[in-house]
Amino acid sequence: MNVADAVIASDIEDRIIFMNPAAEALTGWTREEAGGRPIAEVFRALDEATGGPIPWPRPEAESPRGIVLSRRDGRTVPIEDSISRLPGDAGRAGVTVVIFRGVDERRPAEEAQRQAHPELDRRVAERTAELAASNAALQAEVADRRKADEELQRANQALRALIRASPLAIVALDAEGRVTLWNPAAERTFGWGEGEVLGRPLPSVPEEVRGEFAAGLARSLGGGDHAGHETRRLRKDGTAIDVSLWTAPLYDAQGEPCGRLGVVEDITERKRAEEARTALLRRIVTAQEEERNRIARELHDQMGQHLAALMLGLGALAERVRDPAAAAEARRIHEIADRIGQDVHRIALELRPTALDDWGLEKALTNYAAEWCRRARVQLQTRFVGTGHRRLPPTVETALYRTVQEAMTNVFKHAGAGRVSLIVERRADHILAIVEDDGRGFEVETVMRAPDAAGRLGLLGMQERAALVGGTLEIESSPGGGTSLFVRIPLPEDGEGNCRG
């Protein structure tokens, strides 16, 4: 090859990526016009003998005699050419280089080549290296895209298998609420087959929750989601079921929300079991309170009377006995009987304080706080807001009293506190009790997770008791930072929408 040779290079798709000035002159195409065009459109080789086109691509070899080039303006030029193909990755074809010259211009070109051969070799080598690098980069990009496509295909296959094998119902909706996905678990849960629901509005939404459903779909289209939302759905046979719903928005190719994916769990049996358990716990708590009340009355009435008679007899005996030692012993026994009477009175109050039945929560907690402060020898501050003007429902009073009682017992046994506060506040729709101490504190999650942790059963008992009347219990604590316990119990409304109590 000499400096006058025409050079055209094409990529793996046989589209022109390089053209030197000699090639521009011979073909009649400029580099800008030819770039990106199929090489066969610019380098049109004809059989000189037949005038017919020589097909492209040709085998890599020196061209035979009798080739003419059809220029862009229609004129033909006798040429000789050489075709080389640079290999790509994995044995595939890479860059193609065509070198050609006009036969009539060969001798002047050879002379020019002898004069400029070193420079031309350098330029060709540089360009060839550039083309090889471009080809390698292109091959790598194609391989990366192929690998990404294969990975995406595998991921989609795994996702489809997961959806089909899921024991939970999975349903997808478009922006209009029409079903676009309905897995086998959805068929088992709701009774409709896939063919009955695809492309149609979701049939399992009861009339009473359609507003909630529309709001949830709008939330998903705004990018929001739900986690563990409990609601109601219908089966094909018309029966209603309780479900727990998890949702997430679906996005289109532009990243805009276009629908919703929902995972649905049928919790009907679990709800029934929870309701049965709650009813059983209520009966147990009621029976427990009744038994406490009975035992407290017996202790107060019968045991109290017996102790009172015993103390009177011991007092009279101490006065009649003339032996000083016997009189002193009688007085000592009298003091023991008095302490027993005090303990019996305290136990009776703890079992069922009469003030709770006679005067209500505020009086009962005030008495309990005074007795607790006397026994614990710890500073205790109490504050009651809005609890004295009207009685609360008996179940609420009992639940709150027992919860506070258990909390104060935990403070006495475990906290090592120097100051304790008790706040009870009646608000518009609920009553709130707060027990705070400055004691040693604890890691709440650690204690609640450990099955044998000290105090865990007491905390669970308080949670259960509050839950039986629709309330909640929250605990805030940290080692060395004291403990705060919050009990919130909703107040039932009367027929006019006002909270009773």
XYZ file of C-alpha atoms in Angstrom:
501
model
C 0.000 0.000 0.000
C 1.288 3.483 -0.793
C 0.221 6.968 0.123
C -2.041 7.288 -2.911
C -4.052 4.174 -2.063
C -7.689 4.665 -1.172
C -8.705 3.231 2.246
C -12.192 2.516 3.539
C -12.868 0.848 6.917
C -16.212 -0.542 8.148
C -17.437 -1.905 11.474
C -18.888 -5.322 12.279
C -22.184 -4.257 10.675
C -20.342 -3.252 7.461
C -21.038 0.452 8.008
C -18.307 2.924 7.058
C -16.299 4.338 9.971
C -13.237 5.697 8.077
C -12.433 7.007 4.631
C -9.220 8.705 3.483
C -8.980 11.542 0.913
C -7.907 9.141 -1.850
C -11.072 7.110 -1.287
C -13.133 10.313 -1.399
C -11.571 11.184 -4.744
C -12.093 7.760 -6.316
C -15.673 7.153 -5.055
C -16.989 10.717 -5.318
C -18.265 10.544 -1.675
C -17.019 12.754 1.119
C -16.165 11.223 4.489
C -19.107 13.025 6.139
C -21.556 11.781 3.495
C -20.297 8.208 3.575
C -19.945 7.816 7.358
C -22.400 5.256 8.772
C -23.595 4.084 5.317
C -23.293 0.458 4.228
C -19.945 -0.048 2.541
C -21.585 -1.726 -0.454
C -23.476 1.543 -1.141
C -20.243 3.600 -1.405
C -17.727 1.007 -2.650
C -19.746 -0.375 -5.611
C -17.520 -2.894 -7.406
C -18.570 -4.164 -10.867
C -17.340 -7.057 -12.980
C -15.598 -5.344 -15.891
C -16.464 -8.211 -18.230
C -20.201 -8.466 -17.453
C -20.930 -5.053 -15.978
C -22.775 -6.745 -13.148
C -22.251 -5.938 -9.429
C -19.818 -8.037 -7.452
C -21.646 -9.178 -4.273
C -20.592 -7.981 -0.816
C -19.053 -9.223 1.362
C -16.297 -10.837 -0.702
C -13.865 -13.396 0.651
C -10.749 -11.911 2.214
C -8.164 -12.113 -0.651
C -6.498 -10.080 -3.397
C -9.132 -9.155 -5.938
C -9.086 -10.754 -9.367
C -8.473 -8.801 -12.545
C -11.330 -6.994 -14.216
C -12.895 -4.900 -11.398
C -14.242 -1.448 -11.978
C -15.560 0.981 -9.377
C -18.876 2.699 -10.016
C -18.453 6.249 -8.740
C -21.218 8.319 -7.205
C -21.574 10.338 -10.442
C -22.033 7.147 -12.481
C -18.587 7.038 -14.084
C -16.515 3.882 -13.729
C -12.870 3.587 -12.837
C -10.748 0.436 -13.268
C -9.291 -0.530 -9.872
C -7.510 -3.233 -8.042
C -8.319 -3.801 -4.390
C -7.439 -5.813 -1.308
C -9.822 -6.716 1.541
C -8.698 -7.465 5.117
C -10.856 -8.340 8.108
C -9.585 -7.830 11.644
C -10.885 -10.593 13.931
C -13.211 -9.717 16.822
C -13.903 -11.496 20.123
C -14.686 -15.210 20.247
C -13.724 -15.641 16.601
C -16.430 -13.285 15.283
C -15.786 -10.826 12.454
C -14.472 -7.413 13.405
C -13.374 -4.342 11.402
C -13.110 -4.670 7.600
C -10.452 -2.638 5.711
C -10.629 -2.197 1.908
C -7.535 -0.789 0.155
C -7.896 0.076 -3.548
C -6.319 2.210 -6.252
C -7.048 3.277 -9.790
C -5.097 1.027 -12.176
C -4.098 3.934 -14.476
C -2.636 5.815 -11.521
C -0.574 2.949 -10.141
C 2.872 4.087 -11.276
C 2.593 7.662 -9.952
C 1.180 6.225 -6.808
C 4.045 3.781 -6.412
C 6.490 6.616 -6.760
C 4.652 8.666 -4.177
C 4.533 5.599 -1.960
C 8.271 5.175 -2.079
C 8.644 8.749 -0.952
C 6.081 8.631 1.847
C 6.074 4.958 2.838
C 7.270 5.393 6.458
C 4.697 8.097 7.279
C 1.889 6.138 5.677
C 2.826 2.996 7.567
C 2.784 4.928 10.812
C -0.621 6.464 10.112
C -2.110 3.187 8.973
C -0.748 1.447 12.057
C -2.203 4.117 14.325
C -5.561 4.028 12.622
C -5.611 0.240 12.588
C -4.884 0.213 16.321
C -7.677 2.737 16.906
C -10.069 0.622 14.873
C -9.026 -2.508 16.750
C -9.562 -0.766 20.100
C -12.972 0.514 18.977
C -13.902 -2.947 17.816
C -12.798 -4.478 21.128
C -14.789 -1.901 23.093
C -17.834 -2.532 20.935
C -17.499 -6.274 21.374
C -17.188 -5.817 25.151
C -20.297 -3.620 25.234
C -22.245 -6.188 23.228
C -21.074 -8.940 25.615
C -22.051 -6.863 28.646
C -25.498 -6.193 27.218
C -25.974 -9.848 26.411
C -24.943 -10.793 29.943
C -27.287 -8.188 31.436
C -30.147 -9.479 29.276
C -29.464 -13.037 30.418
C -29.360 -11.997 34.079
C -32.594 -10.044 33.676
C -34.231 -13.036 32.043
C -33.120 -15.305 34.912
C -34.379 -12.777 37.472
C -37.759 -12.548 35.719
C -38.030 -16.334 35.626
C -37.232 -16.540 39.349
C -39.776 -13.801 40.116
C -42.501 -15.557 38.120
C -41.734 -18.825 39.913
C -41.815 -17.071 43.290
C -45.171 -15.459 42.531
C -46.679 -18.749 41.415
C -45.287 -20.683 44.394
C -46.177 -18.041 46.997
C -48.578 -19.301 49.704
C -49.946 -15.732 49.946
C -52.245 -14.129 47.403
C -50.397 -11.685 45.114
C -52.473 -9.245 43.057
C -51.363 -6.415 40.761
C -53.620 -3.570 39.624
C -53.213 -0.864 37.005
C -53.940 2.818 37.622
C -57.670 2.234 36.986
C -57.880 -0.592 39.507
C -58.017 -3.356 36.893
C -56.337 -6.682 37.667
C -53.068 -7.346 35.800
C -51.707 -10.197 37.952
C -53.553 -12.927 39.861
C -51.446 -15.794 41.222
C -52.675 -19.319 42.164
C -52.805 -18.400 45.872
C -55.221 -15.582 44.979
C -57.435 -18.136 43.239
C -57.406 -20.312 46.374
C -58.029 -17.379 48.714
C -60.835 -15.620 46.830
C -62.282 -18.323 44.573
C -62.051 -16.468 41.226
C -59.863 -17.960 38.490
C -57.250 -15.903 36.686
C -59.295 -15.752 33.500
C -62.282 -14.342 35.396
C -60.461 -11.302 36.785
C -57.628 -10.251 34.440
C -58.352 -6.890 32.839
C -61.377 -6.291 35.087
C -61.951 -4.281 38.277
C -60.959 -6.099 41.472
C -64.090 -8.110 42.437
C -63.157 -8.851 46.061
C -63.710 -5.364 47.560
C -66.860 -5.121 49.767
C -69.093 -2.095 49.348
C -68.368 -0.798 52.850
C -64.610 -0.484 52.214
C -64.641 0.820 48.618
C -63.713 4.303 49.809
C -60.790 2.891 51.762
C -59.732 0.846 48.710
C -59.842 3.890 46.399
C -57.796 5.906 48.895
C -55.243 3.090 49.108
C -54.885 2.895 45.320
C -54.439 6.658 45.142
C -51.785 6.387 47.838
C -49.921 3.786 45.777
C -50.134 5.974 42.650
C -48.557 8.705 44.764
C -45.641 6.421 45.664
C -46.947 5.311 49.071
C -47.359 1.810 50.487
C -49.063 -0.190 53.248
C -47.577 -2.730 55.650
C -49.832 -5.139 57.529
C -53.038 -3.112 56.981
C -56.007 -5.155 58.197
C -59.241 -4.908 56.249
C -62.104 -6.993 54.817
C -62.459 -8.750 51.457
C -65.081 -10.921 49.728
C -64.813 -14.431 48.334
C -66.568 -15.503 45.139
C -69.241 -17.284 47.210
C -70.077 -13.984 48.977
C -68.493 -14.757 52.345
C -66.412 -12.001 53.949
C -62.909 -12.690 55.192
C -60.402 -10.742 57.265
C -57.120 -10.037 55.475
C -53.777 -8.410 56.189
C -52.544 -6.333 53.243
C -49.066 -5.263 52.158
C -48.832 -2.999 49.096
C -46.152 -1.255 47.039
C -46.404 0.987 43.958
C -45.562 -0.296 40.464
C -43.577 1.974 38.125
C -43.487 2.395 34.335
C -40.392 2.775 32.115
C -40.228 6.496 32.927
C -40.177 5.802 36.672
C -43.741 7.045 37.250
C -46.212 5.077 39.454
C -48.593 3.160 37.214
C -50.275 0.654 39.506
C -50.088 -1.322 42.714
C -48.793 -4.722 43.801
C -50.513 -6.246 46.813
C -49.708 -9.264 48.982
C -52.782 -10.523 50.828
C -52.927 -12.908 53.801
C -56.193 -14.468 54.940
C -56.246 -13.928 58.731
C -59.859 -14.929 59.344
C -58.988 -17.973 61.453
C -56.339 -16.050 63.349
C -58.819 -13.250 64.121
C -61.355 -15.784 65.344
C -58.723 -17.398 67.546
C -57.701 -13.982 68.889
C -61.332 -13.099 69.631
C -61.864 -16.431 71.398
C -58.658 -15.949 73.382
C -59.645 -12.400 74.324
C -63.092 -13.552 75.446
C -61.498 -16.310 77.519
C -59.045 -13.857 79.107
C -61.916 -11.516 79.960
C -63.754 -14.350 81.680
C -60.598 -15.344 83.551
C -59.915 -11.765 84.665
C -63.551 -11.338 85.708
C -63.453 -14.573 87.681
C -60.138 -13.571 89.207
C -61.498 -10.202 90.332
C -64.602 -11.832 91.737
C -62.460 -14.332 93.657
C -60.181 -11.541 94.885
C -63.250 -9.639 96.065
C -64.631 -12.695 97.886
C -61.329 -13.454 99.611
C -60.844 -9.793 100.520
C -64.322 -9.670 102.132
C -63.652 -12.846 104.083
C -60.305 -11.530 105.280
C -61.833 -8.206 106.260
C -65.015 -9.528 107.830
C -64.196 -12.889 109.368
C -60.453 -12.736 109.945
C -60.708 -9.093 110.957
C -63.393 -9.884 113.494
C -61.426 -12.805 114.940
C -58.278 -10.703 115.234
C -60.216 -7.862 116.862
C -61.667 -10.272 119.454
C -58.215 -11.772 120.039
C -56.677 -8.350 120.621
C -59.437 -7.335 123.031
C -58.959 -10.550 124.991
C -55.174 -10.104 125.089
C -55.559 -6.507 126.251
C -57.908 -7.532 129.068
C -55.625 -10.391 130.027
C -52.609 -8.097 130.243
C -54.534 -5.836 132.656
C -55.729 -8.697 134.933
C -52.514 -10.665 135.171
C -50.538 -9.658 138.252
C -47.321 -11.420 137.253
C -45.249 -8.732 135.488
C -43.575 -11.273 133.179
C -46.909 -12.770 132.113
C -48.375 -9.281 131.589
C -45.393 -8.329 129.391
C -45.811 -11.531 127.337
C -49.515 -10.790 126.885
C -48.737 -7.294 125.640
C -46.111 -8.737 123.228
C -48.658 -11.194 121.825
C -51.119 -8.300 121.574
C -48.616 -6.359 119.424
C -48.073 -9.395 117.192
C -51.812 -9.749 116.730
C -52.016 -6.042 115.878
C -49.352 -6.440 113.175
C -51.183 -9.481 111.817
C -54.326 -7.384 111.651
C -52.496 -4.674 109.729
C -51.072 -7.245 107.297
C -54.504 -8.802 106.792
C -55.948 -5.351 106.124
C -53.164 -4.588 103.617
C -53.590 -7.941 101.833
C -57.352 -7.407 101.650
C -56.810 -3.961 100.119
C -54.358 -5.365 97.577
C -56.762 -8.132 96.658
C -59.662 -5.732 96.114
C -59.561 -2.198 97.525
C -62.993 -1.239 98.807
C -62.309 2.364 97.741
C -62.239 1.236 94.094
C -65.785 -0.065 94.352
C -67.077 2.669 96.681
C -65.268 5.830 95.551
C -63.613 5.123 92.198
C -60.161 5.076 90.645
C -58.720 8.330 91.990
C -59.470 7.518 95.658
C -58.279 3.925 95.289
C -54.974 4.946 93.678
C -54.451 7.701 96.232
C -54.805 5.201 99.088
C -52.583 2.695 97.291
C -49.905 5.342 96.643
C -49.846 6.332 100.323
C -49.491 2.708 101.453
C -46.828 2.014 98.780
C -44.844 5.093 99.804
C -44.963 3.989 103.471
C -43.684 0.487 102.665
C -41.125 1.422 99.968
C -39.789 4.539 101.759
C -39.440 6.231 98.352
C -40.605 9.730 97.435
C -43.788 9.449 95.364
C -45.606 12.315 93.617
C -49.174 11.840 92.374
C -51.280 14.009 90.091
C -54.853 13.384 88.913
C -56.460 15.457 86.134
C -60.160 15.191 85.252
C -60.760 11.926 87.115
C -62.726 13.083 90.150
C -65.966 14.459 88.708
C -67.337 11.311 87.051
C -66.761 7.570 87.509
C -65.152 5.516 84.765
C -66.610 2.190 83.566
C -65.806 -0.543 86.128
C -63.773 -2.569 83.621
C -61.606 0.463 82.822
C -61.126 1.335 86.502
C -60.126 -2.237 87.360
C -57.753 -2.592 84.381
C -56.040 0.722 85.071
C -55.766 0.108 88.821
C -54.241 -3.363 88.331
C -51.812 -2.094 85.674
C -50.606 0.752 87.900
C -50.389 -1.662 90.832
C -48.165 -4.044 88.837
C -46.022 -1.155 87.583
C -45.477 0.156 91.112
C -44.622 -3.360 92.294
C -41.971 -3.609 89.554
C -40.519 -0.260 90.659
C -40.357 -1.464 94.254
C -38.717 -4.788 93.350
C -36.377 -3.910 90.473
C -35.843 -0.167 89.894
C -33.864 0.969 92.931
C -35.449 4.395 92.391
C -35.150 7.475 94.571
C -38.146 9.296 93.103
C -41.341 8.051 91.495
C -44.272 9.900 89.926
C -47.796 8.751 89.099
C -49.952 10.818 86.723
C -53.516 9.913 85.742
C -55.232 12.176 83.218
C -58.677 11.833 81.682
C -58.745 13.200 78.130
C -61.457 13.624 75.513
C -61.572 10.042 74.283
C -59.219 8.092 76.540
C -57.614 7.962 79.950
C -53.844 8.045 80.349
C -51.721 6.776 83.246
C -47.977 7.448 83.458
C -45.607 5.834 85.953
C -42.053 7.235 85.899
C -39.008 6.484 88.024
C -35.355 7.537 88.130
C -34.107 4.002 88.761
C -31.602 1.795 87.022
C -33.693 1.198 83.880
C -33.301 -1.690 81.424
C -33.170 -2.621 77.715
C -36.840 -3.039 76.827
C -36.338 -5.144 73.682
C -33.851 -7.441 75.399
C -36.179 -8.100 78.332
C -39.255 -8.620 76.134
C -37.408 -11.103 73.897
C -35.845 -13.137 76.726
C -38.285 -15.873 77.882
C -36.763 -16.115 81.368
C -35.994 -12.409 81.984
C -37.025 -11.018 85.363
C -40.092 -8.830 85.050
C -41.051 -10.022 81.555
C -44.168 -11.849 82.713
C -45.267 -8.774 84.640
C -44.851 -6.576 81.550
C -46.742 -9.055 79.390
C -49.480 -9.240 82.012
C -49.867 -5.453 81.965
C -50.034 -5.471 78.160
C -52.678 -8.197 78.183
C -54.779 -6.447 80.824
C -54.702 -3.143 78.915
C -55.498 -4.907 75.626
C -58.584 -6.563 77.132
C -60.224 -3.116 77.375
C -58.833 -1.929 74.016
C -55.858 -0.140 75.561
C -52.145 -0.026 74.880
C -49.036 -0.073 77.032
C -45.757 1.590 76.025
C -42.454 1.406 77.880
C -39.506 3.762 77.495
C -36.342 2.819 79.355
C -32.577 2.587 79.078
C -29.894 1.319 81.453
C -29.189 4.040 84.014
C -31.874 6.299 82.540
C -34.947 5.307 84.522
C -38.232 4.008 83.145
C -41.462 5.597 81.877
C -44.603 3.521 81.446
C -47.636 4.839 79.507
C -51.062 3.182 79.658
C -53.782 4.481 77.311
C -57.304 3.097 77.504
C -60.064 4.374 75.196
C -63.331 5.475 76.790
C -66.553 4.080 75.266
C -69.016 6.584 73.793
C -72.594 6.990 74.890
C -75.474 7.167 72.433
C -74.856 10.897 71.793
C -71.214 10.463 70.821
C -69.833 11.541 74.205
C -67.295 9.429 76.050
C -68.845 7.708 79.061
C -67.104 7.926 82.415
